[in-house]
XYZ file of N, CA and C in Angstrom:
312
model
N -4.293 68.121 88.881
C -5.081 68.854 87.910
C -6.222 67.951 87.444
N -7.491 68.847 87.378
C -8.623 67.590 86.898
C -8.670 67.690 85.520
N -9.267 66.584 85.225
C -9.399 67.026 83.315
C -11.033 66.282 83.300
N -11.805 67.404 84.474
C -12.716 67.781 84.170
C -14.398 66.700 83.276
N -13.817 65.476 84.112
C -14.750 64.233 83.186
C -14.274 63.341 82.265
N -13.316 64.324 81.506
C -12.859 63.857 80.060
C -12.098 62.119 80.254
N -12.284 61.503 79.290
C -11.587 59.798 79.166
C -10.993 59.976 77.945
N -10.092 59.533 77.630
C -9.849 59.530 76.382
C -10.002 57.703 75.978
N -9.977 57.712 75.043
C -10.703 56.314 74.355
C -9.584 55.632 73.612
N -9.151 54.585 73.465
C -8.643 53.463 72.545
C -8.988 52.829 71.785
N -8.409 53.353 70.730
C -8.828 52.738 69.162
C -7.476 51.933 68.666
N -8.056 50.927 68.403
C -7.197 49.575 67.423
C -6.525 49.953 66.347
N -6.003 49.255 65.692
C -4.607 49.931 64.829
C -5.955 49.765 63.558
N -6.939 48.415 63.549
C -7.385 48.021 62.762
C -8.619 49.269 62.276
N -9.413 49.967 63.337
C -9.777 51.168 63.697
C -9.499 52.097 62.928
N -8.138 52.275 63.461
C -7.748 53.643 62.946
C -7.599 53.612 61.302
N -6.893 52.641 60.857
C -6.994 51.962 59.770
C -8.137 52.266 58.269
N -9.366 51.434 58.819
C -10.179 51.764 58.397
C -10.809 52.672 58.400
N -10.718 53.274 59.301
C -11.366 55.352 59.418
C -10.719 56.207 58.178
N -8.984 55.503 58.151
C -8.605 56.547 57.365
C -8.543 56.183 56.209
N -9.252 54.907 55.648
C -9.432 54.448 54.440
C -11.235 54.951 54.345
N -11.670 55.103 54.966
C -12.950 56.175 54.863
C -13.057 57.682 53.979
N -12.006 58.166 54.361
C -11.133 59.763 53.568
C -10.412 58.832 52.406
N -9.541 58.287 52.577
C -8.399 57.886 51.397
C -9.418 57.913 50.401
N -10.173 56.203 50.543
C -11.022 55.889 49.150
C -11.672 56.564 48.746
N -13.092 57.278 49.374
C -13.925 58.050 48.927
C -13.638 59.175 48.369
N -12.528 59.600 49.127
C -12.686 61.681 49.180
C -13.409 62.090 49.811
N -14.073 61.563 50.885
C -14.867 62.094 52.111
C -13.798 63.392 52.933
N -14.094 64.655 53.207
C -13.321 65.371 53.998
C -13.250 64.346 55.460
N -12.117 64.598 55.969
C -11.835 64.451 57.141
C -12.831 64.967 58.371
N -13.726 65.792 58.400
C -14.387 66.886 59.351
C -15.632 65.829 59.123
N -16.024 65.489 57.816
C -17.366 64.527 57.689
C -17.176 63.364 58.278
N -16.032 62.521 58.219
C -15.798 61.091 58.376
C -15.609 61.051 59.693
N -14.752 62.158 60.264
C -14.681 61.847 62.060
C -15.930 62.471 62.419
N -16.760 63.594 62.539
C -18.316 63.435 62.846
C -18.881 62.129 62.760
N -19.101 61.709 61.536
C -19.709 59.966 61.646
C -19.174 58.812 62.750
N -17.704 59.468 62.896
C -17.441 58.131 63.363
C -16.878 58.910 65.316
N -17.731 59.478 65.087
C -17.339 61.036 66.618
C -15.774 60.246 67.146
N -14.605 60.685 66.567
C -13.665 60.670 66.802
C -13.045 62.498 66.540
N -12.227 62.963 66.949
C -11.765 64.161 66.777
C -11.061 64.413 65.404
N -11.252 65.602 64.975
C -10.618 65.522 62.976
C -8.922 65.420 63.273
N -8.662 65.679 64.286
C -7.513 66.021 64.609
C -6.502 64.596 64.600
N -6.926 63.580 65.284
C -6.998 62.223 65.244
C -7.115 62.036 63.663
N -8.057 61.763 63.256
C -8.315 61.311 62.215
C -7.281 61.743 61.394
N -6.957 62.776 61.075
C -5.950 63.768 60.023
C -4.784 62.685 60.798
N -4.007 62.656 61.806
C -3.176 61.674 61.872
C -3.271 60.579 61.255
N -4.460 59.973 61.744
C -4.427 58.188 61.273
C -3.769 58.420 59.889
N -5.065 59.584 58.922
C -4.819 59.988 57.294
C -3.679 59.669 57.111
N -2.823 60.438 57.298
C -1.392 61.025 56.899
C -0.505 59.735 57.408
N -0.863 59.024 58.334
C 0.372 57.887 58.791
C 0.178 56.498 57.548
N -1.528 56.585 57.140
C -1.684 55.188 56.731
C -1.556 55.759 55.231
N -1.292 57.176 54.773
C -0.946 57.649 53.114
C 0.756 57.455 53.421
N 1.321 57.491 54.399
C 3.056 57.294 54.251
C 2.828 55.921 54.040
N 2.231 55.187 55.028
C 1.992 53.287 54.666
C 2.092 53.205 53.267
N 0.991 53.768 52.743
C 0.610 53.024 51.354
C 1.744 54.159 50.486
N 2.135 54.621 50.519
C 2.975 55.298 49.678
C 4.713 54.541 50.044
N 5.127 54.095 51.297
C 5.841 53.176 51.234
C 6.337 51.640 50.734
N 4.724 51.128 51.160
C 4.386 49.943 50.238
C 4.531 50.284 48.353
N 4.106 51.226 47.918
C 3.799 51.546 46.400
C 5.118 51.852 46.223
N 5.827 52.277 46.917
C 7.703 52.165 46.781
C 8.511 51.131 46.531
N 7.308 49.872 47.138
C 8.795 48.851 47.083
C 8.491 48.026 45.926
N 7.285 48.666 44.824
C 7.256 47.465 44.047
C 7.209 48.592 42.694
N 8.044 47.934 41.505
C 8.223 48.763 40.377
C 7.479 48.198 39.255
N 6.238 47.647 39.739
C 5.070 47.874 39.011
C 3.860 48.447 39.111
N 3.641 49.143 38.123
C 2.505 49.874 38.232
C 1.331 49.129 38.056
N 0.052 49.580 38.805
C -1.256 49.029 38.524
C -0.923 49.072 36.823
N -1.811 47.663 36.380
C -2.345 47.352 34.823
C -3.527 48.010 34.951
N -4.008 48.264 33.562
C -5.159 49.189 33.479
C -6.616 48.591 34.197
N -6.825 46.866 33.815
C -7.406 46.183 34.659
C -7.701 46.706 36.214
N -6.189 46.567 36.625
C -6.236 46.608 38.201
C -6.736 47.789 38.592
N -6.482 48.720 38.024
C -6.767 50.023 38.259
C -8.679 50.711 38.254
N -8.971 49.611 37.102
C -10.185 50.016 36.692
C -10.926 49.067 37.961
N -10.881 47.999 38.248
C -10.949 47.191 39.395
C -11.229 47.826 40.833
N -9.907 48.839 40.686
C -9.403 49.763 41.946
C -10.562 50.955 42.099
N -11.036 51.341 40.914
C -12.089 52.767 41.156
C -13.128 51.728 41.438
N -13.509 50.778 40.608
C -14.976 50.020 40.548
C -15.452 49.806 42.295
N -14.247 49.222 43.345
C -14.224 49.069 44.609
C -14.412 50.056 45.450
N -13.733 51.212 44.954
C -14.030 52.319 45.640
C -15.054 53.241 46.150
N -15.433 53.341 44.600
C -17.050 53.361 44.507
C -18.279 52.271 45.430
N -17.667 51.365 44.864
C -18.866 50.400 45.991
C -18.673 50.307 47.594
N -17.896 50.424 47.855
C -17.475 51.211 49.314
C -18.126 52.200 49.569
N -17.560 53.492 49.099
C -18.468 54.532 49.066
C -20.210 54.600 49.055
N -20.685 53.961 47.998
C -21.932 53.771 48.561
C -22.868 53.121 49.622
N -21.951 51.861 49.803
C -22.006 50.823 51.278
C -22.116 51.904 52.423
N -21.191 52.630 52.068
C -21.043 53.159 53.765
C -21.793 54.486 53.763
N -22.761 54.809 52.578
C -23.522 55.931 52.741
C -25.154 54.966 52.890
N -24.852 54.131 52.476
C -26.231 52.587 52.776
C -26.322 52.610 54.726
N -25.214 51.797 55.075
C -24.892 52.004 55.962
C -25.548 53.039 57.119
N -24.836 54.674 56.963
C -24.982 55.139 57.555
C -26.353 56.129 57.726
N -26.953 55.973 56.282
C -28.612 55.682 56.356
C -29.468 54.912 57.000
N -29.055 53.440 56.898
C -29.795 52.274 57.885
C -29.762 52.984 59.470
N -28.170 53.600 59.675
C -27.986 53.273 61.201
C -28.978 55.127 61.590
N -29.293 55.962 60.451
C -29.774 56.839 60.988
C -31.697 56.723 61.057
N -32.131 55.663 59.821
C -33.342 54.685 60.235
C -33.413 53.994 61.298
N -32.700 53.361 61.869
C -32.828 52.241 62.804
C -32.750 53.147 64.340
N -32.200 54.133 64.708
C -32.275 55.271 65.478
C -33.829 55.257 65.470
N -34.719 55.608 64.267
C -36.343 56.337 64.556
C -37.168 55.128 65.025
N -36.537 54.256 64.569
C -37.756 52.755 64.801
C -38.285 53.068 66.060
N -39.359 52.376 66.521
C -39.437 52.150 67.807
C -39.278 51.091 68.425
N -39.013 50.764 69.316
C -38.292 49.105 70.230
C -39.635 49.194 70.834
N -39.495 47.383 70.586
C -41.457 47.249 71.139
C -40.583 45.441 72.318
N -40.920 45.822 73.481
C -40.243 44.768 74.335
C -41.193 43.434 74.699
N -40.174 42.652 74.174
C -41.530 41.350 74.376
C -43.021 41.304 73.551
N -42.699 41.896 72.793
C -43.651 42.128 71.124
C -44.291 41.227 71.028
């Protein structure tokens, strides 16, 4: 049976990881974050859901709660993430129009 061209691709644990801390932190939908990062939502919604059991396992084994500090710490980061990677993905949609001048 052919499958028609198709490859499928390998992504790193570290990858997947960070894609789905793309959705976690922000609140980016899933459908936006895998477009950006042209991976399938379908994928992505996995990584989501495996690395929210992670961190919801980890947040199990310890019976302290964020201090208000940590917490306020915790949005302050989030936020600056969030805008990084809308910086980011502005530059990389500038740097697309430039023109490449060879041996300039």
């Amino acid at each position: 049976m052919s499958d028609m061209g198709a490859t499928r691709r390998k992504f790193t644990l570290e990858f997947k990881t960070e894609a789905a801390h793309r959705v976690i932190d922000t609140g980016r939908s899933i459908a936006d974050v895998s477009a950006e990062l042209s991976v399938a939502d379908s994928s992505l919604a996995r990584w989501v859901r495996e690395e929210r059991r992670r961190l919801d396992a980890v947040a199990g084994s310890t019976d302290e709660p964020l201090s208000a500090a940590e917490r306020t710490e915790l949005l302050r980061l989030r936020r600056q993430v969030a805008e990084q990677d809308k910086d980011l993905a502005f530059l990389g949609k500038v740097a697309m129009t430039w023109p490449v001048t060879i041996g300039g």
